[in-house]
């Protein structure tokens, strides 16, 4: 049996797998429609006949059959025989080995991309927290200064008002008694 990686390395076999995947997805949609009372016209379980694959791939029947044999031997397709006709369907289970091998590379690239793109959220969050704390400290300091200045101005205004009313009371003694 050929290594799964060498099997999927061939572009024609990848094309066959893509066609079988399309049929499988279409059969899921047809199955859902059939469950709702509609009639589905596709082959059962997303199967595709060899003659249909020959037409879709625009290759000779012997060439398509050779590729299907490699895919069958690797477990990527299943075959159902009806008389002289053969119907193929996708079996993606062997591709889990490829997925398991590939995921660490994709994850490493993703993590690396985060750092390169400046999307390291922990560092950005720490920076934002630091800026917020500095803003709060600055605001408290500014508020204290504003409060101090406002208090000084209020005290100066009160002193000025006392001086004005004191001067007015001396000049106009009757106004001062009437307001008491």
JSON list of C-alpha atoms in Angstrom, two decimals, residues 94-177:
[
{"chain": "A", "resi": 94, "resn": "UNK", "atom": "CA", "xyz": [-7.11, 8.12, 6.02]},
{"chain": "A", "resi": 95, "resn": "UNK", "atom": "CA", "xyz": [-6.72, 11.88, 5.56]},
{"chain": "A", "resi": 96, "resn": "UNK", "atom": "CA", "xyz": [-6.68, 12.26, 9.35]},
{"chain": "A", "resi": 97, "resn": "UNK", "atom": "CA", "xyz": [-3.01, 11.20, 9.23]},
{"chain": "A", "resi": 98, "resn": "UNK", "atom": "CA", "xyz": [-2.33, 14.09, 6.85]},
{"chain": "A", "resi": 99, "resn": "UNK", "atom": "CA", "xyz": [-4.32, 16.45, 9.07]},
{"chain": "A", "resi": 100, "resn": "UNK", "atom": "CA", "xyz": [-2.43, 15.33, 12.20]},
{"chain": "A", "resi": 101, "resn": "UNK", "atom": "CA", "xyz": [0.86, 15.92, 10.41]},
{"chain": "A", "resi": 102, "resn": "UNK", "atom": "CA", "xyz": [-0.19, 19.29, 8.98]},
{"chain": "A", "resi": 103, "resn": "UNK", "atom": "CA", "xyz": [-1.81, 20.95, 12.02]},
{"chain": "A", "resi": 104, "resn": "UNK", "atom": "CA", "xyz": [1.44, 21.65, 13.93]},
{"chain": "A", "resi": 105, "resn": "UNK", "atom": "CA", "xyz": [2.77, 23.50, 10.89]},
{"chain": "A", "resi": 106, "resn": "UNK", "atom": "CA", "xyz": [-0.38, 25.55, 10.52]},
{"chain": "A", "resi": 107, "resn": "UNK", "atom": "CA", "xyz": [-0.46, 26.31, 14.25]},
{"chain": "A", "resi": 108, "resn": "UNK", "atom": "CA", "xyz": [3.19, 27.36, 14.29]},
{"chain": "A", "resi": 109, "resn": "UNK", "atom": "CA", "xyz": [2.59, 29.65, 11.33]},
{"chain": "A", "resi": 110, "resn": "UNK", "atom": "CA", "xyz": [-0.51, 31.10, 13.01]},
{"chain": "A", "resi": 111, "resn": "UNK", "atom": "CA", "xyz": [1.30, 31.81, 16.28]},
{"chain": "A", "resi": 112, "resn": "UNK", "atom": "CA", "xyz": [4.25, 33.30, 14.38]},
{"chain": "A", "resi": 113, "resn": "UNK", "atom": "CA", "xyz": [1.86, 35.43, 12.35]},
{"chain": "A", "resi": 114, "resn": "UNK", "atom": "CA", "xyz": [0.39, 36.83, 15.54]},
{"chain": "A", "resi": 115, "resn": "UNK", "atom": "CA", "xyz": [3.76, 38.11, 16.68]},
{"chain": "A", "resi": 116, "resn": "UNK", "atom": "CA", "xyz": [4.73, 39.47, 13.23]},
{"chain": "A", "resi": 117, "resn": "UNK", "atom": "CA", "xyz": [1.44, 41.27, 12.74]},
{"chain": "A", "resi": 118, "resn": "UNK", "atom": "CA", "xyz": [1.59, 42.86, 16.18]},
{"chain": "A", "resi": 119, "resn": "UNK", "atom": "CA", "xyz": [-1.42, 40.93, 17.40]},
{"chain": "A", "resi": 120, "resn": "UNK", "atom": "CA", "xyz": [0.11, 39.72, 20.63]},
{"chain": "A", "resi": 121, "resn": "UNK", "atom": "CA", "xyz": [-2.91, 40.46, 22.78]},
{"chain": "A", "resi": 122, "resn": "UNK", "atom": "CA", "xyz": [-1.23, 39.88, 26.14]},
{"chain": "A", "resi": 123, "resn": "UNK", "atom": "CA", "xyz": [1.42, 42.55, 25.55]},
{"chain": "A", "resi": 124, "resn": "UNK", "atom": "CA", "xyz": [-1.17, 44.95, 24.15]},
{"chain": "A", "resi": 125, "resn": "UNK", "atom": "CA", "xyz": [-3.45, 44.33, 27.12]},
{"chain": "A", "resi": 126, "resn": "UNK", "atom": "CA", "xyz": [-0.60, 44.94, 29.58]},
{"chain": "A", "resi": 127, "resn": "UNK", "atom": "CA", "xyz": [0.23, 48.19, 27.77]},
{"chain": "A", "resi": 128, "resn": "UNK", "atom": "CA", "xyz": [-3.40, 49.32, 27.85]},
{"chain": "A", "resi": 129, "resn": "UNK", "atom": "CA", "xyz": [-3.67, 48.53, 31.57]},
{"chain": "A", "resi": 130, "resn": "UNK", "atom": "CA", "xyz": [-0.50, 50.53, 32.25]},
{"chain": "A", "resi": 131, "resn": "UNK", "atom": "CA", "xyz": [-1.83, 53.48, 30.26]},
{"chain": "A", "resi": 132, "resn": "UNK", "atom": "CA", "xyz": [-5.19, 53.32, 32.06]},
{"chain": "A", "resi": 133, "resn": "UNK", "atom": "CA", "xyz": [-3.49, 53.26, 35.47]},
{"chain": "A", "resi": 134, "resn": "UNK", "atom": "CA", "xyz": [-1.32, 56.23, 34.48]},
{"chain": "A", "resi": 135, "resn": "UNK", "atom": "CA", "xyz": [-4.41, 58.11, 33.26]},
{"chain": "A", "resi": 136, "resn": "UNK", "atom": "CA", "xyz": [-6.23, 57.44, 36.55]},
{"chain": "A", "resi": 137, "resn": "UNK", "atom": "CA", "xyz": [-3.22, 58.65, 38.56]},
{"chain": "A", "resi": 138, "resn": "UNK", "atom": "CA", "xyz": [-2.93, 61.72, 36.38]},
{"chain": "A", "resi": 139, "resn": "UNK", "atom": "CA", "xyz": [-6.67, 62.40, 36.65]},
{"chain": "A", "resi": 140, "resn": "UNK", "atom": "CA", "xyz": [-6.53, 62.12, 40.45]},
{"chain": "A", "resi": 141, "resn": "UNK", "atom": "CA", "xyz": [-3.59, 64.49, 40.55]},
{"chain": "A", "resi": 142, "resn": "UNK", "atom": "CA", "xyz": [-5.30, 66.90, 38.16]},
{"chain": "A", "resi": 143, "resn": "UNK", "atom": "CA", "xyz": [-8.53, 66.71, 40.14]},
{"chain": "A", "resi": 144, "resn": "UNK", "atom": "CA", "xyz": [-6.65, 67.48, 43.34]},
{"chain": "A", "resi": 145, "resn": "UNK", "atom": "CA", "xyz": [-4.99, 70.48, 41.70]},
{"chain": "A", "resi": 146, "resn": "UNK", "atom": "CA", "xyz": [-8.29, 71.69, 40.24]},
{"chain": "A", "resi": 147, "resn": "UNK", "atom": "CA", "xyz": [-9.96, 71.25, 43.63]},
{"chain": "A", "resi": 148, "resn": "UNK", "atom": "CA", "xyz": [-7.18, 73.19, 45.35]},
{"chain": "A", "resi": 149, "resn": "UNK", "atom": "CA", "xyz": [-7.36, 76.05, 42.82]},
{"chain": "A", "resi": 150, "resn": "UNK", "atom": "CA", "xyz": [-11.19, 76.08, 43.01]},
{"chain": "A", "resi": 151, "resn": "UNK", "atom": "CA", "xyz": [-11.00, 76.20, 46.83]},
{"chain": "A", "resi": 152, "resn": "UNK", "atom": "CA", "xyz": [-8.53, 79.08, 46.73]},
{"chain": "A", "resi": 153, "resn": "UNK", "atom": "CA", "xyz": [-10.71, 80.97, 44.27]},
{"chain": "A", "resi": 154, "resn": "UNK", "atom": "CA", "xyz": [-13.85, 80.32, 46.32]},
{"chain": "A", "resi": 155, "resn": "UNK", "atom": "CA", "xyz": [-12.08, 81.56, 49.47]},
{"chain": "A", "resi": 156, "resn": "UNK", "atom": "CA", "xyz": [-10.85, 84.65, 47.62]},
{"chain": "A", "resi": 157, "resn": "UNK", "atom": "CA", "xyz": [-14.37, 85.30, 46.25]},
{"chain": "A", "resi": 158, "resn": "UNK", "atom": "CA", "xyz": [-15.88, 84.89, 49.73]},
{"chain": "A", "resi": 159, "resn": "UNK", "atom": "CA", "xyz": [-13.31, 87.32, 51.17]},
{"chain": "A", "resi": 160, "resn": "UNK", "atom": "CA", "xyz": [-14.06, 89.79, 48.38]},
{"chain": "A", "resi": 161, "resn": "UNK", "atom": "CA", "xyz": [-17.83, 89.44, 48.98]},
{"chain": "A", "resi": 162, "resn": "UNK", "atom": "CA", "xyz": [-17.35, 90.09, 52.75]},
{"chain": "A", "resi": 163, "resn": "UNK", "atom": "CA", "xyz": [-15.28, 93.13, 51.95]},
{"chain": "A", "resi": 164, "resn": "UNK", "atom": "CA", "xyz": [-17.91, 94.47, 49.54]},
{"chain": "A", "resi": 165, "resn": "UNK", "atom": "CA", "xyz": [-20.82, 93.82, 51.87]},
{"chain": "A", "resi": 166, "resn": "UNK", "atom": "CA", "xyz": [-18.84, 95.22, 54.83]},
{"chain": "A", "resi": 167, "resn": "UNK", "atom": "CA", "xyz": [-18.16, 98.42, 52.88]},
{"chain": "A", "resi": 168, "resn": "UNK", "atom": "CA", "xyz": [-21.78, 98.66, 51.77]},
{"chain": "A", "resi": 169, "resn": "UNK", "atom": "CA", "xyz": [-23.02, 98.13, 55.35]},
{"chain": "A", "resi": 170, "resn": "UNK", "atom": "CA", "xyz": [-20.88, 100.99, 56.59]},
{"chain": "A", "resi": 171, "resn": "UNK", "atom": "CA", "xyz": [-22.11, 103.31, 53.85]},
{"chain": "A", "resi": 172, "resn": "UNK", "atom": "CA", "xyz": [-25.72, 102.31, 54.03]},
{"chain": "A", "resi": 173, "resn": "UNK", "atom": "CA", "xyz": [-26.52, 101.32, 57.61]},
{"chain": "A", "resi": 174, "resn": "UNK", "atom": "CA", "xyz": [-30.27, 100.99, 56.90]},
{"chain": "A", "resi": 175, "resn": "UNK", "atom": "CA", "xyz": [-29.69, 98.35, 54.19]},
{"chain": "A", "resi": 176, "resn": "UNK", "atom": "CA", "xyz": [-27.49, 96.36, 56.48]},
{"chain": "A", "resi": 177, "resn": "UNK", "atom": "CA", "xyz": [-30.19, 96.30, 59.25]}
]
